Every structure is written in structure tokens, then in C-alpha cells.
Amino acid sequence: MSYFGKNIRKIRSLKSLSQQAFAELFDLKRGTLGAYEEGRSEPKLETLIKIANYFSIPIDDLLTSELTVNNLLKFKGNLTIEQNIGEQEYFTKVPCITTLNLNDYVKYADKESFVQELPYLTLPINLDKKFRAFTVQNLEMSKNDLGMFPKDIVIGELTPLEVHSKLNNGTLVFIVTQDDIILRRLFISSGAIVLRADHKNVEDIVLTLKDIKEIWRVRYVFYHRIPETNFSLEEKLEQLEKDFDILKNNK
């Protein structure tokens, strides 16, 4: 009789896994796992290989010797003793486009292997959505010491190209083109995509859909400094007047 049953029971103890949870990892029934642990049954070769590979334990060690805790910790770095701390919460990993990797991202945005190697932020946001973080590169979205400045970080949610027309005029986005990444407010005008900066001295950029690789709708902003939030009455009136002109021109 092998030591397989004793060893998997010890692994379960180290990982704080119930018989049911362990069994589900390897498509087993809980009763089958119980039989293994009690020495009433031996695993099929396929099951043995799965478990050995998953925990990086040599098959021979798993079968022929009673493994100690120290033995098990040597086989796999994440096979550690865990306290029963209840349900774990998992945050979303958001790949981050920075000054250093921006040009490479423009080239390889569609390569999943490249995206996975980007630095990332871990944030408590929707796990079911696809996000990118983008480090602000310039002053185009600043105005009178307000807005966004270099080193600020915006978090964008992917907007499929086919539904871009559903975005409201004035939505803050960053768009990946064939040559660059542009952080602006988006407006749809006569079928064209107009990207407008908040800075008054920056000209609009006009694109067609075929110029665009990705659209990320900004959902969150992380400021590199504490932003000023007090707007003067004059600034509020000026902004309202601008917004009114934009709406009028886009009718």
C-alpha cells in the first residue's frame, strides 16, 4: 500500500482545503478522495499525474514515502501553511501603460503575452470588466491648475469599437491609434470621432474608426497630487457656455 492517501491528507491540511474543495480541483468525487485518504483505494495513473504536477511533487515521493511539512514546502513555493481566515477577496489586476512602455504598447497592444508582462495596479474594481491604466503624459487635459497632470493615472474600461457611438459626447477616453495613445474628451460629429483637450490652446484631433485600435472609457483617476476642487463662478459659467456650444454644434 502506498503513502498517497496520507500525503494528500497532509497537503489538504497545509492548504486548509476540505475534501470537497480538493476533490473539485481534480474532478474527483468527495467519496473517492476519502477512499484514497483511508487507504481503501489507489488513484488512477491519470489522477496521480494531475496531483503530482499541480503541486510539483515527484510521483515517486508522493507514493513511496510519508512526506513531512518541510518536504512539501520545498516542492512548491505557494504550498504554505495557511490559517483559516475565511473567504478571500481578489482584486482586479490592471495592466499599466507608462512613459517607458507606451511606444511598445502601441505596437503590441493586441499581443496578450506582452500585456501580461506590463506592470499592473491591483484595485477593488469589477473583476468581470477589462481595464487599462494609463499614465498621463502631458498638460492637454489641464486647465487653470485644474484637471490632469503628468504622473496622474487614469483607469479606462474597454469600449468595443462597434459600440463607440453609444458614448456620450464629452466622455473622457484614451484612445490607442496606430501611432500613439491620446487622452481627450470624445465627441461624435458627422460620423467622425473628434478628440478634444480641456486645455484651450490645444487643437482637436479628428479620427475615423479605422484609425483606432482601442478605446478605453475613463472610469477612475488617481492624482499624483491633491487636486484643487474649488471652481470660481466665472469658470463655471465659462464651462457651461462651452458645453452649450458643443451641444449646439453637434445637433
Tab-separated table of C-alpha atoms in Angstrom, residues 150-233:
chain	number	residue	atom	x	y	z
A	150	PRO	CA	1.788	64.242	-15.883
A	151	LYS	CA	2.147	61.267	-13.499
A	152	ASP	CA	-1.593	61.192	-12.779
A	153	ILE	CA	-3.074	57.795	-13.704
A	154	VAL	CA	-6.409	57.189	-15.394
A	155	ILE	CA	-8.145	53.796	-15.371
A	156	GLY	CA	-10.113	53.005	-18.522
A	157	GLU	CA	-12.741	50.346	-19.211
A	158	LEU	CA	-12.623	48.803	-22.684
A	159	THR	CA	-15.273	50.076	-25.071
A	160	PRO	CA	-15.718	47.776	-28.097
A	161	LEU	CA	-15.195	49.729	-31.309
A	162	GLU	CA	-18.577	48.694	-32.656
A	163	VAL	CA	-20.406	50.488	-29.827
A	164	HIS	CA	-18.296	53.661	-29.692
A	165	SER	CA	-21.229	55.740	-30.989
A	166	LYS	CA	-23.121	54.998	-27.754
A	167	LEU	CA	-20.646	57.003	-25.707
A	168	ASN	CA	-21.965	60.391	-24.632
A	169	ASN	CA	-20.349	63.448	-26.151
A	170	GLY	CA	-17.699	64.750	-23.764
A	171	THR	CA	-16.842	61.306	-22.359
A	172	LEU	CA	-13.248	61.168	-21.187
A	173	VAL	CA	-11.344	58.412	-23.021
A	174	PHE	CA	-7.875	57.379	-24.004
A	175	ILE	CA	-7.618	56.008	-27.494
A	176	VAL	CA	-4.903	53.785	-28.923
A	177	THR	CA	-4.210	54.623	-32.562
A	178	GLN	CA	-1.704	53.123	-34.975
A	179	ASP	CA	0.929	55.597	-33.748
A	180	ASP	CA	0.014	56.984	-30.339
A	181	ILE	CA	-2.204	56.975	-27.254
A	182	ILE	CA	-4.412	60.049	-26.866
A	183	LEU	CA	-6.207	61.143	-23.689
A	184	ARG	CA	-9.073	63.507	-24.592
A	185	ARG	CA	-12.827	64.041	-24.458
A	186	LEU	CA	-14.662	62.229	-27.245
A	187	PHE	CA	-17.293	63.789	-29.489
A	188	ILE	CA	-19.069	62.224	-32.476
A	189	SER	CA	-19.633	64.684	-35.311
A	190	SER	CA	-20.896	63.702	-38.766
A	191	GLY	CA	-19.525	60.209	-38.344
A	192	ALA	CA	-16.067	61.448	-37.382
A	193	ILE	CA	-14.506	60.982	-33.937
A	194	VAL	CA	-13.349	64.298	-32.513
A	195	LEU	CA	-10.908	64.236	-29.596
A	196	ARG	CA	-10.901	67.498	-27.654
A	197	ALA	CA	-8.479	68.618	-24.951
A	198	ASP	CA	-9.501	70.614	-21.894
A	199	HIS	CA	-6.561	72.970	-22.446
A	200	LYS	CA	-7.805	75.838	-24.616
A	201	ASN	CA	-4.607	76.110	-26.697
A	202	VAL	CA	-4.683	72.521	-27.954
A	203	GLU	CA	-6.329	71.784	-31.288
A	204	ASP	CA	-8.857	68.995	-31.807
A	205	ILE	CA	-7.806	65.681	-33.299
A	206	VAL	CA	-10.210	64.175	-35.841
A	207	LEU	CA	-10.121	60.426	-36.472
A	208	THR	CA	-12.117	57.796	-38.310
A	209	LEU	CA	-12.885	54.429	-36.785
A	210	LYS	CA	-10.287	52.711	-38.954
A	211	ASP	CA	-7.575	54.874	-37.325
A	212	ILE	CA	-8.359	53.406	-33.904
A	213	LYS	CA	-7.123	50.164	-32.323
A	214	GLU	CA	-8.679	50.504	-28.845
A	215	ILE	CA	-10.993	52.840	-26.920
A	216	TRP	CA	-10.801	52.949	-23.113
A	217	ARG	CA	-13.514	54.907	-21.305
A	218	VAL	CA	-12.022	56.554	-18.216
A	219	ARG	CA	-13.722	55.334	-15.044
A	220	TYR	CA	-11.251	56.333	-12.329
A	221	VAL	CA	-8.451	58.854	-11.858
A	222	PHE	CA	-5.553	58.645	-9.404
A	223	TYR	CA	-3.966	62.020	-8.866
A	224	HIS	CA	-0.272	62.430	-8.205
A	225	ARG	CA	-1.182	65.396	-6.037
A	226	ILE	CA	-4.247	66.615	-4.185
A	227	PRO	CA	-6.416	68.294	-6.856
A	228	GLU	CA	-7.931	71.728	-6.346
A	229	THR	CA	-11.708	71.362	-6.333
A	230	ASN	CA	-12.886	74.951	-5.841
A	231	PHE	CA	-14.185	76.417	-9.091
A	232	SER	CA	-14.841	80.116	-9.359
A	233	LEU	CA	-18.242	81.274	-10.613
